[in-house]
XYZ file of C-alpha atoms in Angstrom:
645
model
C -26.518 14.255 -14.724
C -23.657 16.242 -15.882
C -20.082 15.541 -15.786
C -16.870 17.338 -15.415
C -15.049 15.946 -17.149
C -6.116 -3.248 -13.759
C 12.565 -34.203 -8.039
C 10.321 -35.510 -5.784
C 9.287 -38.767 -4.275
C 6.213 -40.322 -3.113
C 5.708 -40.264 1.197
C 3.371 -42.546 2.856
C 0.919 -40.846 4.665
C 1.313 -39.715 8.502
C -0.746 -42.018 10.743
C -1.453 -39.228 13.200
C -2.369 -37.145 9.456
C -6.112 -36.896 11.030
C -5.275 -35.878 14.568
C -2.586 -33.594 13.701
C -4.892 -31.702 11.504
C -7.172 -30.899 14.366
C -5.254 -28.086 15.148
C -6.153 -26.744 12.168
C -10.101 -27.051 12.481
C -11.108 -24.092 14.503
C -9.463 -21.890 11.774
C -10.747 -23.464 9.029
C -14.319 -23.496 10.878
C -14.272 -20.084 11.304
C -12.644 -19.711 7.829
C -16.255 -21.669 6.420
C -18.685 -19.646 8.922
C -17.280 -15.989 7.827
C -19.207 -14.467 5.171
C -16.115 -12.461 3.661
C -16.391 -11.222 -0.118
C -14.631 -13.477 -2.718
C -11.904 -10.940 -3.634
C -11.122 -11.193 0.110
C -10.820 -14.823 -0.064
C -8.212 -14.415 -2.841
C -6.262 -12.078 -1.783
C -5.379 -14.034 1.736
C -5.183 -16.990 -0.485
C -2.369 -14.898 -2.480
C -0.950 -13.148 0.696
C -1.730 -9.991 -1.014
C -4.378 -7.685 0.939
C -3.274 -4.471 0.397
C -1.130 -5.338 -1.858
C -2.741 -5.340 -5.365
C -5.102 -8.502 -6.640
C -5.226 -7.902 -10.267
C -3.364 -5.871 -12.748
C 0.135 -6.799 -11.725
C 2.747 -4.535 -10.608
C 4.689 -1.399 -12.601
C 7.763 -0.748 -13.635
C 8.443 0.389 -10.072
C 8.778 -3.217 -9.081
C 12.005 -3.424 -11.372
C 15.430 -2.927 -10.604
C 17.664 -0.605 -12.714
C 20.047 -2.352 -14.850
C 21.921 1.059 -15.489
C 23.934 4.282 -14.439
C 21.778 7.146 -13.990
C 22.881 9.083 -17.234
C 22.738 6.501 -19.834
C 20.450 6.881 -22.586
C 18.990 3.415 -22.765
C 16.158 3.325 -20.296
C 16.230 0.935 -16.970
C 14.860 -2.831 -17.953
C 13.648 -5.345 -15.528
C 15.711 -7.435 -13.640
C 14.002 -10.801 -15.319
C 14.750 -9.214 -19.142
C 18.742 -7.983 -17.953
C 21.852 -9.728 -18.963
C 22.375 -12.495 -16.069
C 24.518 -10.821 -13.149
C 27.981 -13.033 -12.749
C 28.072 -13.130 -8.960
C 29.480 -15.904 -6.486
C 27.299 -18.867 -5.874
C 29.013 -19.214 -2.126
C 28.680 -15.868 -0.854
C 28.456 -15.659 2.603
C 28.563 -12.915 4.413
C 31.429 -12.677 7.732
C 31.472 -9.149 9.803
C 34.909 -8.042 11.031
C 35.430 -6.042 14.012
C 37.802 -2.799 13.102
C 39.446 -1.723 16.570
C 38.890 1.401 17.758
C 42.129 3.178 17.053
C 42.171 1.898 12.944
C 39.010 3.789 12.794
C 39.859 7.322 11.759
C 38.687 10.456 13.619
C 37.057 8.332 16.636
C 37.678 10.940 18.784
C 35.525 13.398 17.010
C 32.577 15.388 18.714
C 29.143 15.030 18.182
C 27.719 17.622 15.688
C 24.741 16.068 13.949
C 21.570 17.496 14.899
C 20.742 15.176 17.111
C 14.126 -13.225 12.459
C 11.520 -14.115 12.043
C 10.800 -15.381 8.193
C 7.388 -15.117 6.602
C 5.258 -17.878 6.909
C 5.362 -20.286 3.823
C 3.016 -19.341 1.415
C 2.256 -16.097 2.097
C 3.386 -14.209 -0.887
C 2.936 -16.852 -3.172
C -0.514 -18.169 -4.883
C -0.998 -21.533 -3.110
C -1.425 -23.530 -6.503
C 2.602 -22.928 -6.809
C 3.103 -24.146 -3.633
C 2.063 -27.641 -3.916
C 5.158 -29.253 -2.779
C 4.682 -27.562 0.247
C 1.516 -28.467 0.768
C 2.553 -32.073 1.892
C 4.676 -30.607 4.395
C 1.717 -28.574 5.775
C -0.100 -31.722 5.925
C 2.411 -33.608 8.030
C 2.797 -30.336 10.388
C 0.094 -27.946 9.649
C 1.378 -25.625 12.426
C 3.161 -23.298 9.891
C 0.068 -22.886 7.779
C -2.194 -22.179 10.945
C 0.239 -19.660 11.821
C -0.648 -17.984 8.666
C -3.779 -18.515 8.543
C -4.030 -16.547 12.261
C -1.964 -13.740 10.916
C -3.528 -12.999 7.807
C -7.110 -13.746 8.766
C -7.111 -12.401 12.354
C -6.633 -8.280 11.636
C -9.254 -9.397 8.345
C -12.009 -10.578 10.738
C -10.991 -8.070 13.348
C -11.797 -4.972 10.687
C -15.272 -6.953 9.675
C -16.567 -7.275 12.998
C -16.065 -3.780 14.099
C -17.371 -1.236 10.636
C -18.005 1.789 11.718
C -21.470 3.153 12.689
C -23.626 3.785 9.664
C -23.488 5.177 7.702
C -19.932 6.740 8.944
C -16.317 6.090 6.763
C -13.754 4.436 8.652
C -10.810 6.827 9.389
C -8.077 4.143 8.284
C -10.508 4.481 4.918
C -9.788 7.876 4.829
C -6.466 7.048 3.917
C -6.985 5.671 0.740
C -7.445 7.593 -2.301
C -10.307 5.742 -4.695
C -11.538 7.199 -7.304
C -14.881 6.304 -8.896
C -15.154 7.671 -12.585
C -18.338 8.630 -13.857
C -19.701 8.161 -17.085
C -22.998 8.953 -18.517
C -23.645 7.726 -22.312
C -21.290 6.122 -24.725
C -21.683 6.299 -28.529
C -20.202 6.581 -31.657
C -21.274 10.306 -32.324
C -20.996 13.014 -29.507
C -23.693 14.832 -28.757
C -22.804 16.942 -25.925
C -18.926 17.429 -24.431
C -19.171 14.464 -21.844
C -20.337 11.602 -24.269
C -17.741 9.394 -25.092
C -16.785 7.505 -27.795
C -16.470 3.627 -27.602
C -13.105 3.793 -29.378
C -12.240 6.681 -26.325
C -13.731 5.177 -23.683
C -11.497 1.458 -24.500
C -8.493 3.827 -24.459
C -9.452 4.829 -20.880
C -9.914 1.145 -20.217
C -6.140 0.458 -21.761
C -4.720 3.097 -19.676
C -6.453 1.696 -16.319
C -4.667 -1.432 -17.369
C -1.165 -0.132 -18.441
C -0.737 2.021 -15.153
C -1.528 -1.211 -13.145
C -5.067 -0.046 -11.959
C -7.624 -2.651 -10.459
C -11.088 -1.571 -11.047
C -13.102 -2.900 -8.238
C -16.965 -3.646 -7.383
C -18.981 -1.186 -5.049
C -19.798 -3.972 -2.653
C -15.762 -4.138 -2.188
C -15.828 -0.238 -1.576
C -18.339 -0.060 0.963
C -16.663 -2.864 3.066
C -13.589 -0.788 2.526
C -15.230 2.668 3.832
C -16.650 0.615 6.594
C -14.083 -1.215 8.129
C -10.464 0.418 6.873
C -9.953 -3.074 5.191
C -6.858 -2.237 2.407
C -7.757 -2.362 -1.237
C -5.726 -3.293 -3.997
C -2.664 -0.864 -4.075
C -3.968 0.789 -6.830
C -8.105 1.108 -6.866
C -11.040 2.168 -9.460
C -14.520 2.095 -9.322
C -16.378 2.734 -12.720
C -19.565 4.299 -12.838
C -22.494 4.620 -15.776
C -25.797 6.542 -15.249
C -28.698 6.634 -16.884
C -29.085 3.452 -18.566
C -28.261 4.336 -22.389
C -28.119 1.550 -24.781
C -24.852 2.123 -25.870
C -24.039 0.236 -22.274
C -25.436 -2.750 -23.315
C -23.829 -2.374 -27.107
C -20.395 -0.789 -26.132
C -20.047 -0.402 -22.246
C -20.746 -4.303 -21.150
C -18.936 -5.999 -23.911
C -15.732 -4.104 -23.469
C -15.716 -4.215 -19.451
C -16.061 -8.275 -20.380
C -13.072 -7.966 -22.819
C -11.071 -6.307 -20.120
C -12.416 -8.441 -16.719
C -13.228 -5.116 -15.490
C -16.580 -4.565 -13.205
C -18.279 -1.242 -13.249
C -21.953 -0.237 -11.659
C -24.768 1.046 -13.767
C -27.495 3.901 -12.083
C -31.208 2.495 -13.400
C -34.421 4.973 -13.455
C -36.910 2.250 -14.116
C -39.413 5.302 -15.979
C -36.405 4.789 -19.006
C -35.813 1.671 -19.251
C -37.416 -0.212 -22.656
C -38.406 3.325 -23.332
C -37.316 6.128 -25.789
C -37.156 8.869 -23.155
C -34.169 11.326 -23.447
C -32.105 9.134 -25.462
C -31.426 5.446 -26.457
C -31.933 3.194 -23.522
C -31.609 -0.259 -22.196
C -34.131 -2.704 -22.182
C -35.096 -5.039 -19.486
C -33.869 -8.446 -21.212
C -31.099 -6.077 -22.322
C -30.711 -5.067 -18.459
C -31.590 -8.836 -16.735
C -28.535 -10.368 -19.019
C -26.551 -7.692 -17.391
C -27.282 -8.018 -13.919
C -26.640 -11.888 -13.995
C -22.954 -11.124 -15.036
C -21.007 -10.749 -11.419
C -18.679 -7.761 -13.063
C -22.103 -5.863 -13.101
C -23.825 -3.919 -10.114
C -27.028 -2.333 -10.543
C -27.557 0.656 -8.728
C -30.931 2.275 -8.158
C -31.103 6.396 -9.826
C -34.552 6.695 -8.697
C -37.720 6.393 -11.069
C -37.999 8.967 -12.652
C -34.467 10.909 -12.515
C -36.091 13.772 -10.666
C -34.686 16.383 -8.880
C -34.830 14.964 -4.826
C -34.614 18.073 -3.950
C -37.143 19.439 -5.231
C -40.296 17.166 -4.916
C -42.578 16.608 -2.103
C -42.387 13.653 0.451
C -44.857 11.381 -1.339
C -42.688 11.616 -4.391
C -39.597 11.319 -2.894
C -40.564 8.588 -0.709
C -41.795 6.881 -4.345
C -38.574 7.782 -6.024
C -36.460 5.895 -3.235
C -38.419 2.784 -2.336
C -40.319 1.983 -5.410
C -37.569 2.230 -7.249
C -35.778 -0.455 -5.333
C -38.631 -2.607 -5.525
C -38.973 -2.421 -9.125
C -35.461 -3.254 -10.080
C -35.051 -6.198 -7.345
C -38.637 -7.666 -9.135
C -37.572 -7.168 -12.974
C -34.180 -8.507 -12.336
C -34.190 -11.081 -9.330
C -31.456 -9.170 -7.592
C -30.938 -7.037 -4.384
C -30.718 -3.570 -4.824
C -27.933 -2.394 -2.487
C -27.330 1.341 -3.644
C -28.553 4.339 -4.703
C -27.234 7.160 -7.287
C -28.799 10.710 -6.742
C -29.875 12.146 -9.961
C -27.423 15.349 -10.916
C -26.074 14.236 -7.560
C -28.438 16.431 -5.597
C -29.459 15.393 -2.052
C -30.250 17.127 1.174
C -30.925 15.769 4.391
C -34.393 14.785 3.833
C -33.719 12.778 0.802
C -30.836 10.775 2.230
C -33.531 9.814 5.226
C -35.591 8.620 2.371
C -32.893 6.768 1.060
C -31.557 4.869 4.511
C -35.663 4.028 5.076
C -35.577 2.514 2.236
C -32.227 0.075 3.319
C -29.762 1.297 0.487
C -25.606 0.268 1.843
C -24.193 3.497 0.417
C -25.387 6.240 -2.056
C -23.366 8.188 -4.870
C -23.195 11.760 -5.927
C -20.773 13.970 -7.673
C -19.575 17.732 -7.070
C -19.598 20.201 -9.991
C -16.657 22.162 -8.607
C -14.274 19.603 -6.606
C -12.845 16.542 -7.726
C -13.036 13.967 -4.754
C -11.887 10.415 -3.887
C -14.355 8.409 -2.169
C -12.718 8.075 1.422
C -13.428 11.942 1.318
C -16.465 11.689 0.880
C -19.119 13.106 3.972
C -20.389 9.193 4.549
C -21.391 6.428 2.764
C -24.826 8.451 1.341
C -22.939 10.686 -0.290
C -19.896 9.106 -1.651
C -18.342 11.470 -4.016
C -17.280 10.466 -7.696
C -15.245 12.227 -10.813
C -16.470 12.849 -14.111
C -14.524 10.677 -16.842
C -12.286 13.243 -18.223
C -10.685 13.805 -15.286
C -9.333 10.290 -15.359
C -5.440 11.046 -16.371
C -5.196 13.927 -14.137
C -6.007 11.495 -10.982
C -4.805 8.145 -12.191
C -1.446 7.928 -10.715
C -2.753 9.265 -7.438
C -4.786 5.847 -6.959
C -3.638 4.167 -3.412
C -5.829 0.855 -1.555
C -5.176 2.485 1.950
C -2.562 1.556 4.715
C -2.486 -2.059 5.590
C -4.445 -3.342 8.809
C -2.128 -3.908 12.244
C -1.083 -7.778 12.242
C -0.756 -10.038 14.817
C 2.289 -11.132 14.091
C 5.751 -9.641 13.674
C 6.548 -11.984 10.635
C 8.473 -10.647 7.856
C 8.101 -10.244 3.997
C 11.463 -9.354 2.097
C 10.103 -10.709 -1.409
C 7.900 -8.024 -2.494
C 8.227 -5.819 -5.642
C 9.673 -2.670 -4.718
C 6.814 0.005 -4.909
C 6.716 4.306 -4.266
C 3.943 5.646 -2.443
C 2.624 9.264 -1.926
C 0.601 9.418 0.588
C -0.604 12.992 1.875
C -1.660 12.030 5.437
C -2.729 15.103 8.047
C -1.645 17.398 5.597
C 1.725 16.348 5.328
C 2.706 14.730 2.067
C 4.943 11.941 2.202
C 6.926 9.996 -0.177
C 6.977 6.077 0.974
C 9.120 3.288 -0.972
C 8.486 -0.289 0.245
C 9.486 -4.007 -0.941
C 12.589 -5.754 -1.032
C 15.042 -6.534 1.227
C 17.003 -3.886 3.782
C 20.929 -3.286 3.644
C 22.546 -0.428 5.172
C 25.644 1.165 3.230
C 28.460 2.740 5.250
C 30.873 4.669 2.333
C 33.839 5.670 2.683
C 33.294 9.470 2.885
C 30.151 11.519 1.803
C 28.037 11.257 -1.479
C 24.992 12.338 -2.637
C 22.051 9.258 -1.907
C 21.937 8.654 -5.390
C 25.849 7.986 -5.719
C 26.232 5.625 -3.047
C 23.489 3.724 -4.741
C 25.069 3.339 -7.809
C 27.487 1.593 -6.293
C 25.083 -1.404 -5.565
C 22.071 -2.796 -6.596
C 19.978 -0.938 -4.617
C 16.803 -0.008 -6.663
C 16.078 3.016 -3.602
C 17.565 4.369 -0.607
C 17.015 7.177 2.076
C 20.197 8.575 4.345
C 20.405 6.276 6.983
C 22.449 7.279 10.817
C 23.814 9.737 12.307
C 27.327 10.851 11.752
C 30.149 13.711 12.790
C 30.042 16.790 10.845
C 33.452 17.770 11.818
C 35.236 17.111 8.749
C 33.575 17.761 5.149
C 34.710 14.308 3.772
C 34.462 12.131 7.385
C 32.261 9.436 7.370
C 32.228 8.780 11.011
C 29.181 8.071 12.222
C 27.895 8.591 15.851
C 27.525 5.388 17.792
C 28.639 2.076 16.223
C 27.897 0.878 12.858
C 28.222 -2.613 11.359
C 27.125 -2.602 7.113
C 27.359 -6.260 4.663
C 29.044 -2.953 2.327
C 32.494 -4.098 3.576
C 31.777 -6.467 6.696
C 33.500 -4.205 9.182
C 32.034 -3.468 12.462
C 33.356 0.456 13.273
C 32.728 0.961 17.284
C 31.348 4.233 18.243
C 33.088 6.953 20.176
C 33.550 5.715 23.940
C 33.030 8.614 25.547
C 30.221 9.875 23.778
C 28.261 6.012 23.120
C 26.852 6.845 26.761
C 24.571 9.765 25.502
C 22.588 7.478 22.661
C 21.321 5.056 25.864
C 18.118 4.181 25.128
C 18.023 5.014 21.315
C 16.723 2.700 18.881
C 19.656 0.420 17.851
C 18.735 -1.114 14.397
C 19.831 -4.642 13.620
C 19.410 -6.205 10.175
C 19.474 -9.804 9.542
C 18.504 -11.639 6.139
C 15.223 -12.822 7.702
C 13.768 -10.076 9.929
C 14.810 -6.625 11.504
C 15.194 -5.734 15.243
C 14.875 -2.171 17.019
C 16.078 -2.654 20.439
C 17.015 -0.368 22.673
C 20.957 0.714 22.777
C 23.195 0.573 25.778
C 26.778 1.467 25.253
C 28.025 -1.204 27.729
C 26.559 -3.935 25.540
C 26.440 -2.781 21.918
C 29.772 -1.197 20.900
C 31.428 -4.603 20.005
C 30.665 -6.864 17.459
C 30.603 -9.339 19.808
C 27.762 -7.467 21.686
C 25.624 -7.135 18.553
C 25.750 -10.781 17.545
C 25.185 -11.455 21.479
C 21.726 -10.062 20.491
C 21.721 -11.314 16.784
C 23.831 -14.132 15.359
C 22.623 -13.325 12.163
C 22.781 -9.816 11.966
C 24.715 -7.721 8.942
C 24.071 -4.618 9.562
C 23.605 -2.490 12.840
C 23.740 1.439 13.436
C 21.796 3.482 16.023
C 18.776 6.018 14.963
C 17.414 8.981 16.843
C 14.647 7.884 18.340
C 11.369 5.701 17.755
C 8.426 7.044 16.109
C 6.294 4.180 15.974
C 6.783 1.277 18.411
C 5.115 -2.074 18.251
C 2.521 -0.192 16.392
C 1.787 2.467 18.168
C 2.887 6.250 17.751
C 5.306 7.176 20.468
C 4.586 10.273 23.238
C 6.424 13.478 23.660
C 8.134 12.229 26.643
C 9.638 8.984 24.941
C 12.045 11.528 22.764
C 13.653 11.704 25.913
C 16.707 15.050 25.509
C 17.287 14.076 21.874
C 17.766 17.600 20.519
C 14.774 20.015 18.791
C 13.305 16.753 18.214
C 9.778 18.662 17.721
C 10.466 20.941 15.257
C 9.115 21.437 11.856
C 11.729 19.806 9.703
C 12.087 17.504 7.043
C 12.141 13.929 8.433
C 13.666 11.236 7.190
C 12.569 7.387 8.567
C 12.238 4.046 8.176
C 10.782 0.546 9.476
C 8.304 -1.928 9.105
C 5.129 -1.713 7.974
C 2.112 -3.937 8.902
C 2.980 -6.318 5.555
C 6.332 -7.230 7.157
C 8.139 -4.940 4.014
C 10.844 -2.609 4.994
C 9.867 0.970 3.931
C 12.131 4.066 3.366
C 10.692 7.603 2.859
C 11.149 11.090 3.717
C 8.378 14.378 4.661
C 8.358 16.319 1.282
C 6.721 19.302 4.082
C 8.361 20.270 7.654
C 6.590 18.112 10.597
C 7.999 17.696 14.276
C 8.464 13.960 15.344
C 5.609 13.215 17.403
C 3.325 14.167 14.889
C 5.305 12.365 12.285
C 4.430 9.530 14.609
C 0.444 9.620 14.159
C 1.132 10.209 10.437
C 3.239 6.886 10.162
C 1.061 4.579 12.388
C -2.082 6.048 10.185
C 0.236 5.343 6.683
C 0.082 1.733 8.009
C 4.279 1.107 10.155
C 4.202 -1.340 12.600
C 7.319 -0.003 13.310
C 9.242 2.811 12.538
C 12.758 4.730 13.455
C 13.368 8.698 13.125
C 16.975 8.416 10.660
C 19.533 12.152 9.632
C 17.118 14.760 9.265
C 16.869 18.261 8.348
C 19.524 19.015 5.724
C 20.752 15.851 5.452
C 17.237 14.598 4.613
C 17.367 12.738 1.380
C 15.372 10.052 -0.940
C 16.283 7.883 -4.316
C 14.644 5.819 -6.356
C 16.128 4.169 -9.772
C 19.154 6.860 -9.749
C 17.263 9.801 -9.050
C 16.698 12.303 -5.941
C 13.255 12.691 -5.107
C 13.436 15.731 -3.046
C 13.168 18.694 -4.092
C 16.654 20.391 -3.118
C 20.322 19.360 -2.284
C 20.491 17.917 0.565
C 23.905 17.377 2.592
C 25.996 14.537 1.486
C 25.741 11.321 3.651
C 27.996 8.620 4.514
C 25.419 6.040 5.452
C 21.924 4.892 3.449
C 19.511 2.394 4.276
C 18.844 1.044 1.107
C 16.152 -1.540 -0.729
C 17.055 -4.254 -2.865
C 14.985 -6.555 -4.963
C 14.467 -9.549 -3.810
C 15.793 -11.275 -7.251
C 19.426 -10.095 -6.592
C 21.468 -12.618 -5.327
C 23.035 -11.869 -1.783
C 26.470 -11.704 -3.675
C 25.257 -9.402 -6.564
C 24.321 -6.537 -4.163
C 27.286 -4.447 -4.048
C 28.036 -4.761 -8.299
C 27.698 -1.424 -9.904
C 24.494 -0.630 -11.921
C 25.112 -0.980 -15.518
């Protein structure tokens, strides 16, 4: 086949310990009955599915220690000087009155808690402490158990028809590199050298890849179930001895599984080239980082043989392999990747999951592939070109509106109905309310905020005003700034957003309640920060109609968009449209990219998007006085609003 080239004391035990834990048993019965892969099992273990399982994260998960401008690059917050902050902040709003605020009178020109359950983003061997707690109430832990395992078992008991690809799959981009014969001499341009291809295996590893299994694949194509945030598959064909000599060893070295295409006619044998043997091959197969795919018997062309043949070259094939090596045979590899209709009926007969092929011309991930007997794959020297493109899918809808304010702080690029999107996630949310108007990136520096996208509304009146339209309440400076009496009336209805340390609300605003600090905390004691967005684009997951824009103006037209919200992990998540899209569609796009919830922020010119001191749109947008901004989680509450250094 040709190629184109990862101090405590002792407490005496409950005597209602048994009975109490009854309320536990159904999950853990159905936990024991459900035949879920182990990489499953460790990831809801871990709190992590969809969120990476091996690997660990990149340097996106760091917070800048620095001004954009200096020369020394941006270290991690764990390897930074200690920030000197106060151990007793606590955070008090203010109420300003209405006639200290400057400008209130101005018009109208912009165009237009729960906490996470114990546990949940933490392994569970750390968490022994709490695991005496759980013991004494295991309510908490059930809780979690629901949530996580609930949308898990709802995605495995409904897979798509076979051999059809989930749509929620679709979403994902996984590549699956193909290799063909590795050896210290190249003999034609898509060998590889071992020294090359443990370079390929070092970059997988430095860009915080996780090469998976094809068993975890086709559950992934099947039911939408997230991958890892960054996914790999690694192919071999053909069964060359230099995958026994270089190949295996150095996926062991790295814990790295691949899949290896078998034509039984080669194996033991000196046909072509160098080739495995069967002891070679059976000490393979017993190793659980190695999956043995079928590549017919011969490594004919499927095409192009009659229906005895191919009928041989699909089921005796699997019936050799599962004899000489004890093992089920799952899936098949098409030889030079050619198939036609005929030969994939040969190959469903003959009870093969999924199938893999390659294109000559197009480089494809697998979630665009036709279906799951002709997944497509990319030749190996494609591999840095595609890399950094890697993403596990969207996570599933919970059942739950829990929260998760602890995880790394990530950028995704997600192209999603042809609209390419740039998504930021992780942390914790704060809004910032400046004193006039700034670039993103400016106000940022202020803080430490690792990203942030313009946040409200506000009067364009005035070049330097940072009145915003409606009321605004930001932890910046603790002052609650009412909106404009007279004009409050018209944003009835619009999302109003209320932040809180453990959880976010989007509630609907009504100027006789909500222009008053009084009135917000009436609806959240614990909120900081409060401001009122356009209009909702996904609600309680599910992308909102036409008719629930209500007047809000040209709310349909191609623009730039600018939003944020929840997604279905509980992380807040920033991001912008890098391509003009009108807000209902926007909608669909952010319910598929996985937002349980999300709000429509300043769009248009204002539209605007930082990460680590840098703009990440491609223009200059307006200048802002408000940002809804990401911190990481290992900033201390009083630490926030300290300059980068």
């Amino acid at each position: 086949m040709k190629s184109s080239r990862r101090d405590s004391s002792s407490t005496p035990a409950s005597p209602s310990l048994s009975k109490s834990w009854r309320f536990l048993l159904p999950f853990l019965g159905l936990l024991l009955a459900v035949p879920l892969p182990a990489w499953l099992w460790w990831s809801m273990v871990n709190g992590s599915v969809g969120q990476g399982r091996t690997g660990g994260t990149t340097a996106l998960a760091t917070a800048p220690t620095q001004a954009p401008g200096d020369s020394a690059p941006p270290l991690p917050v764990s390897s930074a000087v200690p920030l000197q902050c106060p151990a007793n902040f606590a955070f008090a709003a203010k109420a300003v009155q209405p006639d200290s605020s400057p400008e209130q009178n101005s018009q109208p020109q912009s165009d237009t808690g729960n906490p996470q359950p114990p546990g949940l983003a933490t392994p569970l061997v750390k968490r022994l402490p709490q695991l005496a707690t759980w013991l004494e109430q295991p309510q908490p832990i059930a809780a979690a158990i629901a949530a996580n395992l609930g949308p898990v078992l709802a995605a495995q008991f409904s897979p798509q028809p076979f051999p059809e690809i989930s749509q929620r799959a679709r979403q994902a981009r996984v590549p699956i590199m193909m290799y063909h014969d590795i050896l210290p001499e190249k003999q034609v341009f898509f060998d590889v050298t071992p020294a090359e291809f443990e370079a390929d295996l070092q970059l997988i590893r430095d860009q915080g890849l996780t090469p998976i299994n094809l068993d975890q694949l086709v559950t992934h194509l099947t039911t939408g179930l997230p991958l890892p945030a960054k996914p790999i598959l690694l192919s071999f064909d053909d069964g060359y001895a230099g995958h026994y000599e270089y190949v295996y060893p150095l996926l062991k070295k790295y814990g790295y599984p691949g899949v290896f295409a078998i034509y039984p006619d080669k194996v033991g044998t000196k046909k072509g080239r160098s080739s495995l043997t069967w002891e070679q091959l059976r000490q393979m197969a017993a190793d659980p980082l190695v999956t043995i795919a079928s590549h017919s018997v011969s490594h004919a062309v499927l095409t192009q043989v009659d229906e005895a043949q191919l009928e041989k070259e699909a089921v005796e094939s699997k019936r050799i392999l599962e004899q000489e090596l004890g093992i089920p045979i799952n899936h098949f590899v098409y030889p030079e990747g050619k198939y036609n209709e005929r030969v994939q009926d040969w190959v469903k007969q003959a009870g093969y999951h999924s199938a893999l092929t390659m294109d000559d011309l197009e480089n494809r991930f697998a979630g665009q592939s036709k279906d799951l007997l002709s997944i497509d794959r990319i030749g190996q020297s494609q591999l840095e070109t595609i890399i950094e493109q890697a993403y596990g899918g969207p996570p599933l809808p919970g059942w739950n509106n829990t929260f998760n304010f602890s995880a790394p702080i990530e950028v995704n690029r997600p192209t999603i109905n042809e609209i390419p999107l740039i998504l930021i996630s992780g942390g914790r949310p704060i809004t910032i309310h400046a004193d006039s108007r700034y670039q993103v990136p400016e106000i940022l520096a202020k803080t430490q905020a690792v990203a942030g996208v313009d946040g409200g509304f506000f009067s364009l009146e005035f070049l330097d005003s940072n009145v915003m339209i409606g009321p605004v309440l930001s932890q910046k400076n603790g002052q609650f700034v009412p909106g404009n009496a007279s004009e409050n009336p018209r944003l009835n209805g619009r999302p109003l957003v209320l932040i809180s340390p453990t959880g976010v609300r989007f509630i609907p605003f009504d100027a006789s309640k909500h222009n008053s600090l009084e009135g917000i905390q009436a609806e959240d004691p614990g909120a900081t920060d409060a401001f009122v967005a356009a209009a909702w684009l996904v609600k309680q997951n599910q992308p909102q109609p036409e008719q629930s824009f209500g007047n809000l103006f040209d709310f349909n037209a191609a623009r730039h968009r600018a939003f944020w919200g929840i997604n279905q992990n509980g992380q807040p998540t920033i991001g912008v449209s890098t391509e003009p899209v009108g807000s209902v569609e926007l909608g669909e796009i952010l319910y598929k990219a996985g937002f349980r919830d999300a709000v429509m922020l300043d769009s248009g010119a204002s539209t605007s998007l930082a990460y680590q001191g840098e703009s990440l749109v491609g223009y200059t947008p307006r200048p802002v006085p408000h940002v809804v901004a990401l911190v990481p989680a290992e900033v201390p509450q009083g630490c926030i609003f300290q300059a980068q250094k």
